[in-house]
XYZ file of C-alpha atoms in Angstrom:
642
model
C -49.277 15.105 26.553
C -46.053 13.656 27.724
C -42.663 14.218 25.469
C -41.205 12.273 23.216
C -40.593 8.300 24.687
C -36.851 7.394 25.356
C -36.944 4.664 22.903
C -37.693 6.994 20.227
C -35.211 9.208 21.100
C -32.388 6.831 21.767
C -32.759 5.422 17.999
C -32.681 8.888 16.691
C -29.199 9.756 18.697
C -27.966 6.232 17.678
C -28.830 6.577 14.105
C -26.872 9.789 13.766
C -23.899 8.925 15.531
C -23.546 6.096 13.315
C -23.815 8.730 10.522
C -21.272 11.031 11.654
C -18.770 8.114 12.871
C -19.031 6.952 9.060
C -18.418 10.473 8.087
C -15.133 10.628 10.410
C -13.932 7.269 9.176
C -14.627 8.131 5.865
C -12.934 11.514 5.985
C -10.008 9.991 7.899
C -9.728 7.351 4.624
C -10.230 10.227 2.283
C -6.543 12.002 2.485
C -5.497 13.034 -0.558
C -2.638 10.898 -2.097
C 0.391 13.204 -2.837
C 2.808 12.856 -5.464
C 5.169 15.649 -4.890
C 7.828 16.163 -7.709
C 6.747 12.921 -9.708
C 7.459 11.864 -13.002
C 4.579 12.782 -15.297
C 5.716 11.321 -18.390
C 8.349 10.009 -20.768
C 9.617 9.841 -24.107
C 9.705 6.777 -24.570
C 6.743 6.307 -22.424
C 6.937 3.156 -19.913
C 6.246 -0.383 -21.812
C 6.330 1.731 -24.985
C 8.389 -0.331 -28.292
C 10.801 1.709 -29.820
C 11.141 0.629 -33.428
C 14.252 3.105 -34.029
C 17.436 4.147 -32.848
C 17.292 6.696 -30.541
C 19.728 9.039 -28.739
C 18.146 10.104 -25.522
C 15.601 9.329 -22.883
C 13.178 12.150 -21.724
C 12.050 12.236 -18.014
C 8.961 15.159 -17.491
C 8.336 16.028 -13.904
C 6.253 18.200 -12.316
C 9.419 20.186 -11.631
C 12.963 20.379 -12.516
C 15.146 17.578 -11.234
C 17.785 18.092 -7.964
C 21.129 19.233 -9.853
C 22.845 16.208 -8.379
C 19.635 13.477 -9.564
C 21.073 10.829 -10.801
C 19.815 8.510 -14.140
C 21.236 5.404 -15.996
C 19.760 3.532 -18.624
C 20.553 0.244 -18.843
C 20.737 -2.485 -21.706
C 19.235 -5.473 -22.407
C 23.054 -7.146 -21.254
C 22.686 -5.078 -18.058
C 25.143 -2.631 -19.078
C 24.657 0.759 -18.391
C 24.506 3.156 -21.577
C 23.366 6.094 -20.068
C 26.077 9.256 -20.437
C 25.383 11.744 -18.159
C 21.994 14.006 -17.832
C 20.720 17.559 -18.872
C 17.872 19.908 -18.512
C 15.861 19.962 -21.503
C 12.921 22.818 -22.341
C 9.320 22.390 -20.516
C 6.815 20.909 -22.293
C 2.912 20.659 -21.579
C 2.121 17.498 -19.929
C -0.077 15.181 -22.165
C -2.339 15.207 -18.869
C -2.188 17.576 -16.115
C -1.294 16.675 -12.815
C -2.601 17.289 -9.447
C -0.274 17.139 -6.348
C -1.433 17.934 -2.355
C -0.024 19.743 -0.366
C -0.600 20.426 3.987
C -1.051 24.136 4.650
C -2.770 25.104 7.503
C -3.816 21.446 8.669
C -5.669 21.485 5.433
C -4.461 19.412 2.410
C -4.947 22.142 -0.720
C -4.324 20.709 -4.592
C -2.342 22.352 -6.847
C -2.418 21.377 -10.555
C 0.423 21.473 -13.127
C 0.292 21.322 -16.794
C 3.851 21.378 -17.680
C 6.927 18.962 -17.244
C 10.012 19.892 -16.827
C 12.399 16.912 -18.484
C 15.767 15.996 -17.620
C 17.275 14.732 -20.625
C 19.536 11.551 -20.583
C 21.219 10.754 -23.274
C 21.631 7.064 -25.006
C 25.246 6.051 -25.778
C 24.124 3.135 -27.986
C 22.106 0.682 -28.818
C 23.943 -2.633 -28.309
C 21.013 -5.099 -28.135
C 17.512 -5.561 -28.804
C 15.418 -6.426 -25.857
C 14.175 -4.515 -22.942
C 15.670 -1.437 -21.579
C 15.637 -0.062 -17.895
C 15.252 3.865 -16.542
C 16.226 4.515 -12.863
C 16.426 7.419 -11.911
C 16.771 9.472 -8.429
C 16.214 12.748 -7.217
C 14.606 15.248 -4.083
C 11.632 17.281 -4.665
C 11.928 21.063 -3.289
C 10.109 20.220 -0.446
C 12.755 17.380 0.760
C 10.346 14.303 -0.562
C 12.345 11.663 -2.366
C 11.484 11.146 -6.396
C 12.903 7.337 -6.983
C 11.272 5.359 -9.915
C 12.083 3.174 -12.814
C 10.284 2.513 -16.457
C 11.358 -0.138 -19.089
C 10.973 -0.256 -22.873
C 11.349 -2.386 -25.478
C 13.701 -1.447 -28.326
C 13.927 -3.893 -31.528
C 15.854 -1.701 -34.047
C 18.945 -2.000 -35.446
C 21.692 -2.445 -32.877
C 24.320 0.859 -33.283
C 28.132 0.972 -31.756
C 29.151 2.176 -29.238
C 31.329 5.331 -29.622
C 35.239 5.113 -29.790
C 36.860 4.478 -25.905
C 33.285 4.416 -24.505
C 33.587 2.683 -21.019
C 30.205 2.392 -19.533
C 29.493 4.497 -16.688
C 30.006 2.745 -12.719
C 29.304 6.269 -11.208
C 27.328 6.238 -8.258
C 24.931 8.802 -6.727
C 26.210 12.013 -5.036
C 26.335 11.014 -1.025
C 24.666 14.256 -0.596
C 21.776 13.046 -2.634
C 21.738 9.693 -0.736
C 21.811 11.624 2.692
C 18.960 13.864 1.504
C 16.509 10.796 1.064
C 17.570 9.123 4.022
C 15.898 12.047 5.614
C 12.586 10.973 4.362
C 10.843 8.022 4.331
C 8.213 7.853 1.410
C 9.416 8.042 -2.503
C 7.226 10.477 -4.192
C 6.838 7.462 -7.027
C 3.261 6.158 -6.468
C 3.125 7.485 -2.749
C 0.113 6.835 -0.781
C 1.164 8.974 2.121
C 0.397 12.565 1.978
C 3.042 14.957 1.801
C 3.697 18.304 3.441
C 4.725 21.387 1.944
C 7.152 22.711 4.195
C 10.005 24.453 3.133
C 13.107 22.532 3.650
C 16.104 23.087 5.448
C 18.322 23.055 2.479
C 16.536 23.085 -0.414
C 18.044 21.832 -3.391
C 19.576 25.245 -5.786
C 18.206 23.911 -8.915
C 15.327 22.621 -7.494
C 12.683 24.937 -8.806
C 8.785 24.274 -8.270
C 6.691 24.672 -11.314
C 3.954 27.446 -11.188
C 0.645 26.013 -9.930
C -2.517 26.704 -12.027
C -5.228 27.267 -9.853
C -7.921 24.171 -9.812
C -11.295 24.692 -10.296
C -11.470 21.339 -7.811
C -10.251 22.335 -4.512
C -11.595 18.833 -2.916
C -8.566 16.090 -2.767
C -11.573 13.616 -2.491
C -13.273 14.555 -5.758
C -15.763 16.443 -6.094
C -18.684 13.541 -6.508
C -17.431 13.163 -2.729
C -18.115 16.683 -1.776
C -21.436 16.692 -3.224
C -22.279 13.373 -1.218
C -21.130 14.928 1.871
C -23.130 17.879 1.478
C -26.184 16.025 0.792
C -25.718 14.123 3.436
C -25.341 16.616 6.026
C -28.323 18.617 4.570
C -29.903 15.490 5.074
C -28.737 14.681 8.620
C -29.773 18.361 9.532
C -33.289 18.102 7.875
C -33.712 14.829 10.082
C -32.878 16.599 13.228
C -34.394 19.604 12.555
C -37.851 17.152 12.312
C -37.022 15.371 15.408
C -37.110 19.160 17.120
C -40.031 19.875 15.403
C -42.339 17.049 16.388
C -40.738 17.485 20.040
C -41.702 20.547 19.775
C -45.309 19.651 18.025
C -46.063 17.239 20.994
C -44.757 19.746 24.240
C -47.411 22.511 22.659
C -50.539 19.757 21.675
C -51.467 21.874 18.550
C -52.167 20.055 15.095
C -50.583 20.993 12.199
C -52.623 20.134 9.565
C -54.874 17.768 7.866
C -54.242 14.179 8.207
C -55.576 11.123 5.999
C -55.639 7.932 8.125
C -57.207 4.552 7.479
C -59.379 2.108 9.445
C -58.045 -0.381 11.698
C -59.576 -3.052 9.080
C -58.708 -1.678 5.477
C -55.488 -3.278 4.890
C -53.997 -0.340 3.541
C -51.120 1.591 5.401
C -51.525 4.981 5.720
C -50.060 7.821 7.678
C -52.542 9.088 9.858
C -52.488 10.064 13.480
C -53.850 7.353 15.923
C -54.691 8.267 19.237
C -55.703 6.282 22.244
C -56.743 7.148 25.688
C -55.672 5.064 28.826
C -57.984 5.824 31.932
C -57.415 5.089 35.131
C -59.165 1.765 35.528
C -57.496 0.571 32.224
C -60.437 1.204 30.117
C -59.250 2.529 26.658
C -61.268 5.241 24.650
C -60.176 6.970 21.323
C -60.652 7.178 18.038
C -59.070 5.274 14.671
C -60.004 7.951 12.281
C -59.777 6.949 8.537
C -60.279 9.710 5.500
C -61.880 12.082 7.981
C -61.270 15.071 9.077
C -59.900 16.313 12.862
C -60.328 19.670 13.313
C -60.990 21.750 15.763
C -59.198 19.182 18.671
C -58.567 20.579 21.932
C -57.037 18.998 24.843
C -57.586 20.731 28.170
C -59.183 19.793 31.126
C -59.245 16.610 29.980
C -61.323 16.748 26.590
C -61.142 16.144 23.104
C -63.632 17.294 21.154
C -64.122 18.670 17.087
C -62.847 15.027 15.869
C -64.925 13.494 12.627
C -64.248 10.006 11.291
C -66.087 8.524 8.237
C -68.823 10.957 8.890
C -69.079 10.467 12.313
C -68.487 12.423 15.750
C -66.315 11.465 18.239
C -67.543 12.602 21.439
C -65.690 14.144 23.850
C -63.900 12.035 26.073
C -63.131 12.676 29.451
C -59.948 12.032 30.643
C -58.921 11.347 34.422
C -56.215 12.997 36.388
C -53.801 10.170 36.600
C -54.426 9.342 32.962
C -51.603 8.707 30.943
C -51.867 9.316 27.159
C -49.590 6.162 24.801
C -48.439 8.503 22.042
C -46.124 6.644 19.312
C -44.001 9.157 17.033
C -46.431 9.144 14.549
C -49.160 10.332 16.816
C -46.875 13.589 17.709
C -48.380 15.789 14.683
C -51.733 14.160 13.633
C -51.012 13.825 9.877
C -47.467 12.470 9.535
C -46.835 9.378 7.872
C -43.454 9.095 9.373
C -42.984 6.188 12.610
C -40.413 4.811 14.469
C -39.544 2.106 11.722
C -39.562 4.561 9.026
C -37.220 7.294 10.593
C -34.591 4.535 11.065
C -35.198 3.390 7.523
C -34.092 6.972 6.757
C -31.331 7.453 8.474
C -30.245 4.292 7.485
C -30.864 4.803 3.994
C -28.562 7.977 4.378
C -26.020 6.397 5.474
C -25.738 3.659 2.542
C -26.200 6.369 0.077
C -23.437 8.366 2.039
C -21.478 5.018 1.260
C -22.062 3.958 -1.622
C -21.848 8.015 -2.988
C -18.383 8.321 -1.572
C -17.161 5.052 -2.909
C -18.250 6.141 -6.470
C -16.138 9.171 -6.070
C -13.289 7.279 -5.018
C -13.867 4.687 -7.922
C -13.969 7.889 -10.050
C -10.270 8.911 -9.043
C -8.806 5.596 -8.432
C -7.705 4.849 -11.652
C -5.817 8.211 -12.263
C -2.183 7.912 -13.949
C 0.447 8.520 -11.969
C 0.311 11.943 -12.853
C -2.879 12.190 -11.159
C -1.243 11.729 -7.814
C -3.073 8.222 -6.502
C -1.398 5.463 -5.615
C -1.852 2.038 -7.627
C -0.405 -0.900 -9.326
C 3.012 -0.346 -11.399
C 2.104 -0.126 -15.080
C 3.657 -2.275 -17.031
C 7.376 -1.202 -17.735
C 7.595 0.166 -14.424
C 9.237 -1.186 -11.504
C 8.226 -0.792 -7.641
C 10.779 -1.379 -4.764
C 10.282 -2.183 -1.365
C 11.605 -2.828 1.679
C 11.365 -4.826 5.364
C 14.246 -6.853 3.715
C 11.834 -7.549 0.296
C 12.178 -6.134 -3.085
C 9.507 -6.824 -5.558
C 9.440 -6.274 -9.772
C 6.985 -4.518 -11.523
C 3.611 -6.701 -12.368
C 2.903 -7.658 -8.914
C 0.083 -5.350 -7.963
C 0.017 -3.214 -4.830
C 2.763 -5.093 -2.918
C 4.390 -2.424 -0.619
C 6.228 -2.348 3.057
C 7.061 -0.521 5.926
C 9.235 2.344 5.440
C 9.483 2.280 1.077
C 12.189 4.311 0.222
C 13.550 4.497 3.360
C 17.333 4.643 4.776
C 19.629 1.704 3.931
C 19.099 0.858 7.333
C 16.020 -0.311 7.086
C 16.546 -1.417 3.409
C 18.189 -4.241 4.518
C 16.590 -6.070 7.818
C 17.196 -8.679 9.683
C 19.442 -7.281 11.953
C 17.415 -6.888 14.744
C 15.443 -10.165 16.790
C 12.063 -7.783 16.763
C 10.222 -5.553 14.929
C 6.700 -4.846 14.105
C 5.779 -5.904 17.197
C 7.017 -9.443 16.527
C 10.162 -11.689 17.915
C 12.270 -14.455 16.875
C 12.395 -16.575 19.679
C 14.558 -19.352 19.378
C 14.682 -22.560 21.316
C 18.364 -23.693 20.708
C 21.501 -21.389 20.369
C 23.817 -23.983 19.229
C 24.341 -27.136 17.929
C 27.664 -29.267 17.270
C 28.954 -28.871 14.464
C 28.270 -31.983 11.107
C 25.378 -33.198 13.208
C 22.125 -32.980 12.101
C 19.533 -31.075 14.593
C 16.385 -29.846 14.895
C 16.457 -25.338 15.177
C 12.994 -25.050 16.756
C 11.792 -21.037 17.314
C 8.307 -19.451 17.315
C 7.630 -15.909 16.480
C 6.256 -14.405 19.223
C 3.702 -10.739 19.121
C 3.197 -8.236 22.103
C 0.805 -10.378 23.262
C 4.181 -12.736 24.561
C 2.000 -15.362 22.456
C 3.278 -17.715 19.777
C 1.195 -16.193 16.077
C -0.301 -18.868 14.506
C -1.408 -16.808 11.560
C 0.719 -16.254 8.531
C 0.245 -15.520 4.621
C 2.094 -18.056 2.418
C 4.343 -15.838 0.812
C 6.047 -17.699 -2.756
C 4.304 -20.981 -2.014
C 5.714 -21.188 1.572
C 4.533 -19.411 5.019
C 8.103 -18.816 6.213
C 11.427 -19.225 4.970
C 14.677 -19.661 6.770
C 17.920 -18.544 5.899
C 20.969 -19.421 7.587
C 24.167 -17.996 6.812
C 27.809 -17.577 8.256
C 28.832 -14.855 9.599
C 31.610 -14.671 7.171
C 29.203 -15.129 4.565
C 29.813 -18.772 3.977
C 27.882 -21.792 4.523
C 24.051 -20.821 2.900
C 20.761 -22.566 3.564
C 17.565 -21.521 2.228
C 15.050 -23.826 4.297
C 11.274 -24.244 4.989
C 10.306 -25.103 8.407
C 7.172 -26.892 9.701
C 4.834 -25.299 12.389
C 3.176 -27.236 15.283
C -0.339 -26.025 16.471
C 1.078 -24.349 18.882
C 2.794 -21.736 17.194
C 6.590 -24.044 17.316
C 7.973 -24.250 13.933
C 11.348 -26.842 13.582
C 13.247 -27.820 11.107
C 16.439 -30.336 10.529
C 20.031 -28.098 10.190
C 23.359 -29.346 9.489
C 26.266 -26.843 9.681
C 29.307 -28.509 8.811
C 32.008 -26.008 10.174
C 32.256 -24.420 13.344
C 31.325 -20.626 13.983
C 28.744 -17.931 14.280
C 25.915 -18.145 11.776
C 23.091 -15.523 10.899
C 19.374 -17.413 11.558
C 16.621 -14.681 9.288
C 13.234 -15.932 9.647
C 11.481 -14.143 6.375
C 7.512 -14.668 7.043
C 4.249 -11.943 6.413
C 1.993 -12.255 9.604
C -1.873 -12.269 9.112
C -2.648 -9.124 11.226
C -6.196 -9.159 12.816
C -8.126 -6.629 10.279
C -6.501 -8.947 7.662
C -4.075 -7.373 6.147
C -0.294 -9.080 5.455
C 2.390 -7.571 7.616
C 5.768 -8.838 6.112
C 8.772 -8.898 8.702
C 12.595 -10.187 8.143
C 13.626 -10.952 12.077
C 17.884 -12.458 12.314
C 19.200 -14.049 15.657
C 22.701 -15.450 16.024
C 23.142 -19.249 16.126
C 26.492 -20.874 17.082
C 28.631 -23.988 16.270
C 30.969 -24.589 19.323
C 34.736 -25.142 18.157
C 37.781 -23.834 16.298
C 36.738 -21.239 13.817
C 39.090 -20.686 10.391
C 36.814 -17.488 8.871
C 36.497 -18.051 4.716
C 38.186 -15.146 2.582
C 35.551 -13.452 0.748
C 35.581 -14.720 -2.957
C 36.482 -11.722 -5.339
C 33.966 -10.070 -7.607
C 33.168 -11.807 -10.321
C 30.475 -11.927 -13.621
C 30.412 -15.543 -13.639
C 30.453 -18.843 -11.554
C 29.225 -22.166 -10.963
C 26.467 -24.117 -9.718
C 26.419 -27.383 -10.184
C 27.036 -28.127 -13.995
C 25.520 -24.776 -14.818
C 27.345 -21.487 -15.949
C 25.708 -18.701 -13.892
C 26.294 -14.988 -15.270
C 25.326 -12.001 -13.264
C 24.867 -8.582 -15.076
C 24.472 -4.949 -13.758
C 24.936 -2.210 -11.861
C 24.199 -2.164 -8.040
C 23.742 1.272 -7.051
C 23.179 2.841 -3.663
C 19.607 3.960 -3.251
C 18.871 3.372 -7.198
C 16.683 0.453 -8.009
C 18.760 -1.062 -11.036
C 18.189 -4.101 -12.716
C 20.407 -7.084 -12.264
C 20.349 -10.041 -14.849
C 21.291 -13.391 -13.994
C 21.893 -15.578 -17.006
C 22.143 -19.906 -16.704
C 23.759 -21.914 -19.365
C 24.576 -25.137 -19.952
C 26.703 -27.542 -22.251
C 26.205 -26.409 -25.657
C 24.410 -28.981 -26.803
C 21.970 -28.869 -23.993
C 20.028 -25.798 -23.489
C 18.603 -25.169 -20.020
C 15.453 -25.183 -19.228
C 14.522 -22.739 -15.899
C 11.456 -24.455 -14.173
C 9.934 -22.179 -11.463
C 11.069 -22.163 -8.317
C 8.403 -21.322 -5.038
C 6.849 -19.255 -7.234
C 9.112 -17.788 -9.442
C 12.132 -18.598 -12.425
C 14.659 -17.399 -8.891
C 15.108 -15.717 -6.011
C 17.933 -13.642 -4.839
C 19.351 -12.954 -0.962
C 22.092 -10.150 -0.275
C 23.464 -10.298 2.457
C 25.808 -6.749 3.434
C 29.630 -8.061 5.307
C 29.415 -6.766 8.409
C 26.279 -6.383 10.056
C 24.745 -8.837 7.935
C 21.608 -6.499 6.761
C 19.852 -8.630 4.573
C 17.723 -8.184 1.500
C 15.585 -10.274 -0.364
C 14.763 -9.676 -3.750
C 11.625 -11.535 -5.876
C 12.524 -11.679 -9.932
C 10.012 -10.288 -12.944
C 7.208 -12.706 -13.192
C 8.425 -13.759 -16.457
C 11.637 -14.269 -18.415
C 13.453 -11.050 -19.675
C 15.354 -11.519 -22.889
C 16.207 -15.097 -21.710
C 17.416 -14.374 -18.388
C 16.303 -13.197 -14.671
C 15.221 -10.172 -13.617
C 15.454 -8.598 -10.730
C 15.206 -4.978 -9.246
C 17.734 -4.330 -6.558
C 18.387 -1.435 -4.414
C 21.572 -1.267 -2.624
C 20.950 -0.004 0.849
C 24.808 1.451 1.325
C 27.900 1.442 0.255
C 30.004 -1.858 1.196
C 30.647 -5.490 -0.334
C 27.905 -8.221 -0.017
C 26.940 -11.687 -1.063
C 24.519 -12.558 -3.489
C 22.766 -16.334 -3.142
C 20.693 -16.575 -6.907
C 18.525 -19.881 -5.955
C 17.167 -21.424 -9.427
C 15.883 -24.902 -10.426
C 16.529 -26.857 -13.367
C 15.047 -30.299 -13.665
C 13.577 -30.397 -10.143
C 16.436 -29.717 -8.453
C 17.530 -26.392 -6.976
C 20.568 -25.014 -7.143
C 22.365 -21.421 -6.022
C 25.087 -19.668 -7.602
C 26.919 -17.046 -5.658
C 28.362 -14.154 -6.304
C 30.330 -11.268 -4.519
C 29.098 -7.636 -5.077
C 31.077 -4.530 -4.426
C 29.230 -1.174 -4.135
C 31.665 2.017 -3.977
């Protein structure tokens, strides 16, 4: 009897290399998320209402704060009324936390059940309305803690204390160096985080006391379980396949076998065995509820074989005969065939799946202080970068390089990244004429993308700006079907101008790849630069009064409040605006780093929200685009960060 056909075989092998590729993709999707030094809760907790006054703000992390973290608290008016920081005493967490950690290539969790708060205390209470917590710190292993929480407070308003001047203060450099050296916040990180000891740890920076966890699987442990199943599985499948190879190289039955007759309609698992002779003749036997005992193949005979009470002869078998034996015939009295081993193997695989899936739908709902990554809760901000910034409420919305230096905080100063370029078909234009600026955005391919995700009702918008910070335009081109996009531009004054093209790219698996690209664009004559206007809370736009409220602090995400008024008789009425109730572009004097930051999806106490992060130290321009009454207006303001 020959071996096992190639067929056969091949479907096995395939069948469980599919299984263990979806193991390694599976396992490479399955990294722990680590939240090293996070906050694990506050008093007030994020979204929380506060119905009385109160005098401080408790942070809990997993362990004490850097001794130079920084905190402010700001008011509904978006000034600050935070007044310095303290340690307070632990305190159990309300839930304990898990965080990861790499040791030995091998991500190990370590769970914590007490915070350790830093204490900020309130100054006063000068308005109801919603009140924001930024703070800013470095774990012990180097990882950067950045966050913010809101809550509401509708008690009685209280004074402010005599000669209070609200705090401008700024983080310690040192502090704003030591998260420039790494590039994930431990906020809601998705990226796994290595415990290695840093170069200069932080003095005050002391890790809390792990408690050993009874879970040692960042997966979960429903995973584990799947996995070993499924490898007990996988091995009980090939330890078959070597069985019935080895079942069919020695001939010898292994047992009893029920079959059924060609004719009884009923499937059944018998052996089946058929004899080919040498002038194509076929002899054999379809046994069905009999009995074959006793069979011996040598020298060409079968013999010993009963079926429905009858004898099957023996049958003599030539020299060149060649014996058809399907799987099933490889041990007379398996019920297992081709079809059905790939049904099982398959079927290991979707329960593989779908097992693993329900252990990550098991953890994927976890608090922060569990350590996963997910949506901002409400009363909690997320920042981003690649030149956006985006409020809390908008779901998983993250970029390259969150948390990262200012550098990258604020884009646009480069013509490529992400493997895309601004390529643009004019560099100049005369100046009070009216032209076409044609450009495509070109990938690694050296092809024009055609594919991109409309972003706040648009697919790209294009700011133009002087260099000197002058001269604004917040436009929305048109692409042709060949990847050209072109839109009218008329730059009244002579000079260099700033061209960003701010676009997300559809990426072939799907997913939304947002990119700010800048190129220079010049108007040919005698240049006069404009002054830059001094700071200032308040301008105009239009026949609007435009306030702007708040703090801009290096590496902080604070909240900034932009406030429109009209006559007094005639309240104004924001109307949304691509999307939103306004949208804000800061651009840094200099290089021109840009940043553009998306509001809170709703009103705030009757003004605009938005959550800005300064990226350095320097003065910029701030363009606050709003509509009233269908048309849209900006306001624009000069910021100043020491």
């Amino acid at each position: 009897m020959r071996r096992l056909p190639q067929t056969c075989g091949r479907v096995v092998s395939g069948l469980l290399a599919l299984l263990l590729a979806s193991a390694v993709a599976l396992l490479a999707s399955a990294q722990p998320a680590a939240a090293h030094g996070t906050l694990a809760m506050s008093t007030p907790a994020g979204g929380a209402t506060v119905n009385e006054p109160l005098t401080s703000v408790r942070l809990y992390f997993t362990e004490k704060a850097a001794a130079n973290a920084f905190f402010t608290i700001t008011a509904p008016g978006g000034v600050r009324v935070d007044d310095g920081w303290s340690y307070g005493e632990p305190k159990p967490l309300d839930k304990p936390v898990r965080e990861y950690f790499l040791v030995n290539g091998q991500f190990e969790p370590r769970e914590y059940t007490t915070g350790f708060p830093a204490v900020v205390p309130v100054s006063h209470l000068p308005a109801k309305g919603q009140y924001s917590v930024s703070y800013l710190s470095v774990a012990s292993d180097g990882d950067t803690v950045r966050g913010t929480l809101t809550f509401r407070y509708n008690g009685r308003v209280t004074a402010a204390p005599q000669g209070w001047t609200a705090p401008s203060t700024q983080p310690d450099p040192a502090l704003v160096a030591a998260t420039e050296q790494h590039g994930s916040s431990g906020q809601g990180s998705a990226v796994p985080t290595a415990a290695v000891e840093p170069a200069a740890p932080p003095s005050a920076a002391a890790a809390a006391p792990p408690i050993g966890s009874t879970d040692a699987s960042g997966p979960g442990a429903l995973a584990w379980v799947g996995w070993v199943v499924a490898v007990a599985a996988a091995g009980a499948v090939a330890g078959f396949v070597v069985w019935r190879r080895r079942s069919a190289s020695t001939g010898k039955s292994t047992g009893r076998g029920r079959t059924s007759s060609a004719t009884s309609g009923r499937r059944g698992g018998g052996a089946r065995s058929t004899t080919r002779t040498g002038d194509g003749r076929t002899v054999g036997s379809k046994p069905s509820g009999g009995k074959v005992g006793g069979g011996k193949v040598g020298g060409g005979k079968v013999g010993g074989g009963r079926a429905n009470g009858g004898t099957v002869g023996a049958a003599t078998v030539d020299p060149g005969t060649r014996a058809d034996t399907d799987l099933a015939a490889v041990t007379p009295g398996s019920r297992l065939s081709n079809t059905h081993l790939a049904l099982l193997v398959g079927g290991l695989v979707i329960a593989l799946l779908a097992g693993f899936g329900l252990a990550r739908i098991g953890t994927g709902d976890q608090s922060p202080a569990g350590g996963t990554a997910r949506p901002p809760a409400a009363g909690q901000a997320e920042s981003a970068t690649d030149g956006h910034q985006h409020p809390a409420g908008t779901g998983p919305h993250t970029h390259r390089g969150d948390g990262a230096t200012g550098e990258t905080l604020a884009t646009g100063t480069t013509v490529s990244a992400g493997g895309y370029t601004l390529q643009p078909l004019e560099r100049s234009q005369p100046p009070g004429v009216r032209a076409d600026y044609r450009f495509r955005i070109v990938g690694t391919d050296r092809q024009p993308a055609t594919r991109f995700a409309v972003v706040h009702d648009k697919p790209l918008h294009l700011i133009v700006v002087g260099r000197d910070l002058s001269g604004y335009q917040h436009l929305h081109p048109t692409m042709a079907p060949d990847g050209t996009w072109s839109v009218p531009v008329t730059l009244a004054r002579p000079g260099g101008y700033r061209v960003y093209a701010d676009f997300s790219v559809t990426a072939t698996n799907g997913t939304q790849v947002p990119l700010v690209l800048g190129v220079d664009h010049t108007v040919p004559g005698a240049h006069t630069p404009t002054a830059l206007p001094p700071v200032q809370a308040e301008t105009t736009a239009g026949p609007y009064a435009v306030s702007m409220n708040g703090t801009p602090t290096v590496g902080v995400t604070a909240p900034m409040h932009f406030q429109v008024s009209g006559a007094p008789t005639t309240p104004v009425q924001l109307e949304p605006y691509l999307g939103a109730y306004g949208h804000l572009v800061v651009v840094r004097e200099g290089d021109l780093g840009y940043v553009h930051v998306h509001p809170e999806p709703e009103l705030v106490d009757g003004s605009v929200k938005f959550w800005l992060t300064a990226p350095s130290s320097g003065r910029y321009r701030a363009f606050f685009d709003f509509q009233v009454a269908g048309k849209v207006h900006t306001a624009e303001f000069t910021i100043n960060v020491p």
